[in-house]
Amino acid sequence: MRQIAFLKMNGLGNDFVVLDGREPGPALSERDYRAVGDRRRGVGYDQFLTIEAPKNGGDAFMRIHNPDGSEAGACGNGTRCVADLVMAELGKDRIGLETVAGTLICERLDDGRVRVDMGPARLDAAEIPLAESVDTLNVEIPGNPYGPACCVNMGNPHAVIFVEDADAIPLSEIGPKLETSDIFPDRANIEFATVRGPEDIRMRVWERGAGITEACGSGACAVLVAAARRGLSGRKADVELDGGTLTIEWREDGHVLMTGPVALSFKGTLDLDTLT
Ligand SMILES: N[C@H](CCC[C@H](N)C(=O)O)C(=O)O
């Protein structure tokens, strides 16, 4: 019996299964990630987050999987959730959470929200990555009728497209087409955004390996950076997603700060071998 105990958490409805991998337990296969991620036959999640022992001087390491079994380099909303757990465990209000994309400084604020330094926005074509060495400020994606994308890597790849009304975009149709475009060798998370004011942006997201989610922290960071690069907003704004609002700031040193809430839904156990 390959039993696991997990926490079900979310950041603005972007939902996670959190496993403490520092405890002895079964190794999960790609099939296991897909089975647990099934919204009917499993638990269902947008990302599966595994806490591991730190490897590089941080307080813990977080590994990120999508429900299609692929591994991701960043998960902003998930970072807040895991950081909240680790800060409570250690009795600290500030920790370093290691990810494959670097160590992220996470702080709990007086109002209970968590602020994460998501690291530097990477803006070169090779860093996104893109298949062609083009200006990332205006990237033509074949089959995209909504105008050029501004591409940003926040530890994971994002393509941001600004439109008059993000709510009018047929996201479930256009999302998968753009996610898997040949211009993205590692695929990409796709964001449609409408700038309503210098500090007010509305966005929706089609996530790589997950589909439409209610929120995407790294995506909100990418949207703010893209809006500022295009001169559409300032370097700090409230970003409204389907599930709620995140405050994002692109610091002069290039790092991006993301602030938002954390929620625990329930605790559970499951036997991986009984999932079909
Ligand atoms: N929901 C996450 C993003 C997951 C990104 C993942 N879909 C990828 O493959 O990069 C967030 O809050 O940043």
PDB file of N, CA and C and ligand atoms in Angstrom, residues 11 14-16 46-47 64-68 70-80 118 155-158 179 186-189 191 205-211 213 215-220 246 258, ligand 1:
ATOM      1  N   GLY A  11      -4.275  29.298  -3.207  1.00  0.00           N
ATOM      2  CA  GLY A  11      -4.005  30.737  -3.205  1.00  0.00           C
ATOM      3  C   GLY A  11      -4.967  31.348  -4.219  1.00  0.00           C
ATOM      4  N   ASN A  14      -6.370  28.939  -6.812  1.00  0.00           N
ATOM      5  CA  ASN A  14      -5.342  28.144  -7.511  1.00  0.00           C
ATOM      6  C   ASN A  14      -4.965  27.067  -6.506  1.00  0.00           C
ATOM      7  N   ASP A  15      -5.376  25.779  -6.822  1.00  0.00           N
ATOM      8  CA  ASP A  15      -5.377  24.799  -5.744  1.00  0.00           C
ATOM      9  C   ASP A  15      -4.247  23.780  -5.843  1.00  0.00           C
ATOM     10  N   PHE A  16      -3.839  23.323  -4.674  1.00  0.00           N
ATOM     11  CA  PHE A  16      -2.635  22.504  -4.553  1.00  0.00           C
ATOM     12  C   PHE A  16      -2.850  21.307  -3.642  1.00  0.00           C
ATOM     13  N   ASP A  46      -4.275  22.000  -9.234  1.00  0.00           N
ATOM     14  CA  ASP A  46      -3.598  22.727 -10.325  1.00  0.00           C
ATOM     15  C   ASP A  46      -2.098  22.423 -10.309  1.00  0.00           C
ATOM     16  N   GLN A  47      -1.533  22.359  -9.106  1.00  0.00           N
ATOM     17  CA  GLN A  47      -0.139  21.907  -8.959  1.00  0.00           C
ATOM     18  C   GLN A  47      -0.011  21.002  -7.728  1.00  0.00           C
ATOM     19  N   ILE A  64       7.620  21.164  -7.876  1.00  0.00           N
ATOM     20  CA  ILE A  64       6.325  21.546  -8.442  1.00  0.00           C
ATOM     21  C   ILE A  64       5.981  20.647  -9.625  1.00  0.00           C
ATOM     22  N   HIS A  65       4.821  20.008  -9.569  1.00  0.00           N
ATOM     23  CA  HIS A  65       4.341  19.231 -10.716  1.00  0.00           C
ATOM     24  C   HIS A  65       2.961  19.733 -11.141  1.00  0.00           C
ATOM     25  N   ASN A  66       2.737  19.705 -12.466  1.00  0.00           N
ATOM     26  CA  ASN A  66       1.411  19.990 -13.024  1.00  0.00           C
ATOM     27  C   ASN A  66       0.599  18.703 -13.070  1.00  0.00           C
ATOM     28  N   PRO A  67      -0.718  18.818 -13.241  1.00  0.00           N
ATOM     29  CA  PRO A  67      -1.544  17.599 -13.273  1.00  0.00           C
ATOM     30  C   PRO A  67      -1.296  16.721 -14.502  1.00  0.00           C
ATOM     31  N   ASP A  68      -0.586  17.270 -15.516  1.00  0.00           N
ATOM     32  CA  ASP A  68      -0.238  16.385 -16.652  1.00  0.00           C
ATOM     33  C   ASP A  68       1.051  15.622 -16.368  1.00  0.00           C
ATOM     34  N   SER A  70       3.995  16.995 -15.783  1.00  0.00           N
ATOM     35  CA  SER A  70       5.214  17.768 -16.087  1.00  0.00           C
ATOM     36  C   SER A  70       5.673  18.544 -14.854  1.00  0.00           C
ATOM     37  N   GLU A  71       6.990  18.805 -14.777  1.00  0.00           N
ATOM     38  CA  GLU A  71       7.534  19.548 -13.631  1.00  0.00           C
ATOM     39  C   GLU A  71       7.682  21.015 -14.032  1.00  0.00           C
ATOM     40  N   ALA A  72       7.375  21.917 -13.103  1.00  0.00           N
ATOM     41  CA  ALA A  72       7.449  23.364 -13.370  1.00  0.00           C
ATOM     42  C   ALA A  72       8.523  23.998 -12.495  1.00  0.00           C
ATOM     43  N   GLY A  73       9.030  25.140 -12.935  1.00  0.00           N
ATOM     44  CA  GLY A  73      10.101  25.826 -12.210  1.00  0.00           C
ATOM     45  C   GLY A  73       9.611  26.880 -11.243  1.00  0.00           C
ATOM     46  N   ALA A  74       8.319  27.214 -11.323  1.00  0.00           N
ATOM     47  CA  ALA A  74       7.813  28.254 -10.416  1.00  0.00           C
ATOM     48  C   ALA A  74       6.324  28.047 -10.194  1.00  0.00           C
ATOM     49  N   CYS A  75       5.889  28.449  -9.002  1.00  0.00           N
ATOM     50  CA  CYS A  75       4.462  28.406  -8.660  1.00  0.00           C
ATOM     51  C   CYS A  75       4.261  29.445  -7.573  1.00  0.00           C
ATOM     52  N   GLY A  76       3.878  30.656  -7.967  1.00  0.00           N
ATOM     53  CA  GLY A  76       3.821  31.758  -7.005  1.00  0.00           C
ATOM     54  C   GLY A  76       2.808  31.516  -5.900  1.00  0.00           C
ATOM     55  N   ASN A  77       1.568  31.174  -6.281  1.00  0.00           N
ATOM     56  CA  ASN A  77       0.538  30.943  -5.262  1.00  0.00           C
ATOM     57  C   ASN A  77       0.933  29.767  -4.362  1.00  0.00           C
ATOM     58  N   GLY A  78       1.519  28.740  -4.982  1.00  0.00           N
ATOM     59  CA  GLY A  78       1.944  27.575  -4.202  1.00  0.00           C
ATOM     60  C   GLY A  78       3.101  27.898  -3.270  1.00  0.00           C
ATOM     61  N   THR A  79       3.971  28.810  -3.717  1.00  0.00           N
ATOM     62  CA  THR A  79       5.093  29.227  -2.867  1.00  0.00           C
ATOM     63  C   THR A  79       4.585  29.868  -1.588  1.00  0.00           C
ATOM     64  N   ARG A  80       3.543  30.699  -1.720  1.00  0.00           N
ATOM     65  CA  ARG A  80       2.975  31.320  -0.504  1.00  0.00           C
ATOM     66  C   ARG A  80       2.449  30.256   0.449  1.00  0.00           C
ATOM     67  N   MET A 118       9.922  36.786  -5.921  1.00  0.00           N
ATOM     68  CA  MET A 118       9.877  35.713  -6.923  1.00  0.00           C
ATOM     69  C   MET A 118      11.147  35.671  -7.771  1.00  0.00           C
ATOM     70  N   GLY A 155      10.924  31.946 -13.748  1.00  0.00           N
ATOM     71  CA  GLY A 155      11.277  30.609 -13.294  1.00  0.00           C
ATOM     72  C   GLY A 155      10.494  29.609 -14.119  1.00  0.00           C
ATOM     73  N   ASN A 156       9.526  30.136 -14.847  1.00  0.00           N
ATOM     74  CA  ASN A 156       8.728  29.379 -15.811  1.00  0.00           C
ATOM     75  C   ASN A 156       8.316  30.327 -16.935  1.00  0.00           C
ATOM     76  N   PRO A 157       7.983  29.784 -18.100  1.00  0.00           N
ATOM     77  CA  PRO A 157       7.743  30.663 -19.257  1.00  0.00           C
ATOM     78  C   PRO A 157       6.328  31.223 -19.306  1.00  0.00           C
ATOM     79  N   HIS A 158       6.200  32.522 -19.650  1.00  0.00           N
ATOM     80  CA  HIS A 158       4.889  33.175 -19.780  1.00  0.00           C
ATOM     81  C   HIS A 158       4.842  33.999 -21.049  1.00  0.00           C
ATOM     82  N   GLU A 179      -0.223  27.625 -25.969  1.00  0.00           N
ATOM     83  CA  GLU A 179       0.646  26.909 -25.006  1.00  0.00           C
ATOM     84  C   GLU A 179       1.645  26.005 -25.725  1.00  0.00           C
ATOM     85  N   ASP A 186       9.635  24.778 -24.541  1.00  0.00           N
ATOM     86  CA  ASP A 186       9.190  24.160 -23.286  1.00  0.00           C
ATOM     87  C   ASP A 186       7.702  24.407 -23.030  1.00  0.00           C
ATOM     88  N   ARG A 187       6.913  24.753 -24.093  1.00  0.00           N
ATOM     89  CA  ARG A 187       5.548  25.208 -23.952  1.00  0.00           C
ATOM     90  C   ARG A 187       5.542  26.538 -23.163  1.00  0.00           C
ATOM     91  N   ALA A 188       4.361  27.048 -22.809  1.00  0.00           N
ATOM     92  CA  ALA A 188       4.316  28.316 -22.057  1.00  0.00           C
ATOM     93  C   ALA A 188       2.959  28.466 -21.382  1.00  0.00           C
ATOM     94  N   ASN A 189       2.978  29.233 -20.294  1.00  0.00           N
ATOM     95  CA  ASN A 189       1.751  29.691 -19.642  1.00  0.00           C
ATOM     96  C   ASN A 189       1.265  30.906 -20.422  1.00  0.00           C
ATOM     97  N   GLU A 191      -1.196  34.270 -20.737  1.00  0.00           N
ATOM     98  CA  GLU A 191      -2.018  35.228 -19.998  1.00  0.00           C
ATOM     99  C   GLU A 191      -2.625  36.264 -20.951  1.00  0.00           C
ATOM    100  N   VAL A 205      -5.804  33.386 -17.188  1.00  0.00           N
ATOM    101  CA  VAL A 205      -4.634  32.557 -17.497  1.00  0.00           C
ATOM    102  C   VAL A 205      -5.038  31.163 -17.964  1.00  0.00           C
ATOM    103  N   TRP A 206      -4.298  30.710 -18.987  1.00  0.00           N
ATOM    104  CA  TRP A 206      -4.295  29.295 -19.392  1.00  0.00           C
ATOM    105  C   TRP A 206      -2.931  28.769 -18.971  1.00  0.00           C
ATOM    106  N   GLU A 207      -2.878  27.895 -17.994  1.00  0.00           N
ATOM    107  CA  GLU A 207      -1.595  27.425 -17.473  1.00  0.00           C
ATOM    108  C   GLU A 207      -1.058  26.224 -18.244  1.00  0.00           C
ATOM    109  N   ARG A 208       0.229  26.259 -18.505  1.00  0.00           N
ATOM    110  CA  ARG A 208       0.933  25.112 -19.102  1.00  0.00           C
ATOM    111  C   ARG A 208       0.689  23.880 -18.233  1.00  0.00           C
ATOM    112  N   GLY A 209       0.229  22.818 -18.870  1.00  0.00           N
ATOM    113  CA  GLY A 209       0.084  21.554 -18.157  1.00  0.00           C
ATOM    114  C   GLY A 209      -1.058  21.492 -17.179  1.00  0.00           C
ATOM    115  N   ALA A 210      -1.883  22.561 -17.125  1.00  0.00           N
ATOM    116  CA  ALA A 210      -2.979  22.583 -16.144  1.00  0.00           C
ATOM    117  C   ALA A 210      -4.276  23.137 -16.710  1.00  0.00           C
ATOM    118  N   GLY A 211      -4.199  24.045 -17.670  1.00  0.00           N
ATOM    119  CA  GLY A 211      -5.402  24.650 -18.250  1.00  0.00           C
ATOM    120  C   GLY A 211      -5.785  25.930 -17.533  1.00  0.00           C
ATOM    121  N   THR A 213      -6.852  28.291 -14.780  1.00  0.00           N
ATOM    122  CA  THR A 213      -6.868  28.257 -13.314  1.00  0.00           C
ATOM    123  C   THR A 213      -7.452  29.569 -12.797  1.00  0.00           C
ATOM    124  N   ALA A 215      -6.216  31.466 -10.580  1.00  0.00           N
ATOM    125  CA  ALA A 215      -5.171  32.466 -10.309  1.00  0.00           C
ATOM    126  C   ALA A 215      -3.824  31.859 -10.671  1.00  0.00           C
ATOM    127  N   CYS A 216      -2.847  32.708 -10.912  1.00  0.00           N
ATOM    128  CA  CYS A 216      -1.495  32.255 -11.244  1.00  0.00           C
ATOM    129  C   CYS A 216      -0.532  33.342 -10.765  1.00  0.00           C
ATOM    130  N   GLY A 217       0.218  33.045  -9.709  1.00  0.00           N
ATOM    131  CA  GLY A 217       1.083  34.069  -9.113  1.00  0.00           C
ATOM    132  C   GLY A 217       2.233  34.452 -10.032  1.00  0.00           C
ATOM    133  N   SER A 218       2.913  33.439 -10.584  1.00  0.00           N
ATOM    134  CA  SER A 218       4.027  33.764 -11.491  1.00  0.00           C
ATOM    135  C   SER A 218       3.487  34.457 -12.735  1.00  0.00           C
ATOM    136  N   GLY A 219       2.246  34.091 -13.117  1.00  0.00           N
ATOM    137  CA  GLY A 219       1.613  34.741 -14.273  1.00  0.00           C
ATOM    138  C   GLY A 219       1.300  36.200 -14.006  1.00  0.00           C
ATOM    139  N   ALA A 220       0.847  36.480 -12.771  1.00  0.00           N
ATOM    140  CA  ALA A 220       0.555  37.878 -12.403  1.00  0.00           C
ATOM    141  C   ALA A 220       1.840  38.704 -12.409  1.00  0.00           C
ATOM    142  N   LEU A 246      -3.918  40.003  -6.477  1.00  0.00           N
ATOM    143  CA  LEU A 246      -2.544  39.952  -5.970  1.00  0.00           C
ATOM    144  C   LEU A 246      -1.918  41.323  -6.163  1.00  0.00           C
ATOM    145  N   MET A 258       5.557  39.504  -5.003  1.00  0.00           N
ATOM    146  CA  MET A 258       4.148  39.105  -5.124  1.00  0.00           C
ATOM    147  C   MET A 258       3.586  38.952  -3.717  1.00  0.00           C
TER     148      MET A 258
HETATM  149  N1  LIG B   1      -0.117  28.370 -10.640  1.00  0.00           N
HETATM  150  C1  LIG B   1       1.303  28.703 -10.576  1.00  0.00           C
HETATM  151  C2  LIG B   1       1.956  28.608 -11.925  1.00  0.00           C
HETATM  152  C3  LIG B   1       2.150  27.216 -12.344  1.00  0.00           C
HETATM  153  C4  LIG B   1       2.950  27.196 -13.607  1.00  0.00           C
HETATM  154  C5  LIG B   1       2.923  25.861 -14.269  1.00  0.00           C
HETATM  155  N2  LIG B   1       1.632  25.644 -14.918  1.00  0.00           N
HETATM  156  C6  LIG B   1       4.020  25.780 -15.307  1.00  0.00           C
HETATM  157  O1  LIG B   1       4.067  24.774 -16.013  1.00  0.00           O
HETATM  158  O2  LIG B   1       4.843  26.710 -15.378  1.00  0.00           O
HETATM  159  C7  LIG B   1       1.560  30.080  -9.976  1.00  0.00           C
HETATM  160  O3  LIG B   1       0.790  30.483  -9.093  1.00  0.00           O
HETATM  161  O4  LIG B   1       2.568  30.703 -10.372  1.00  0.00           O
END
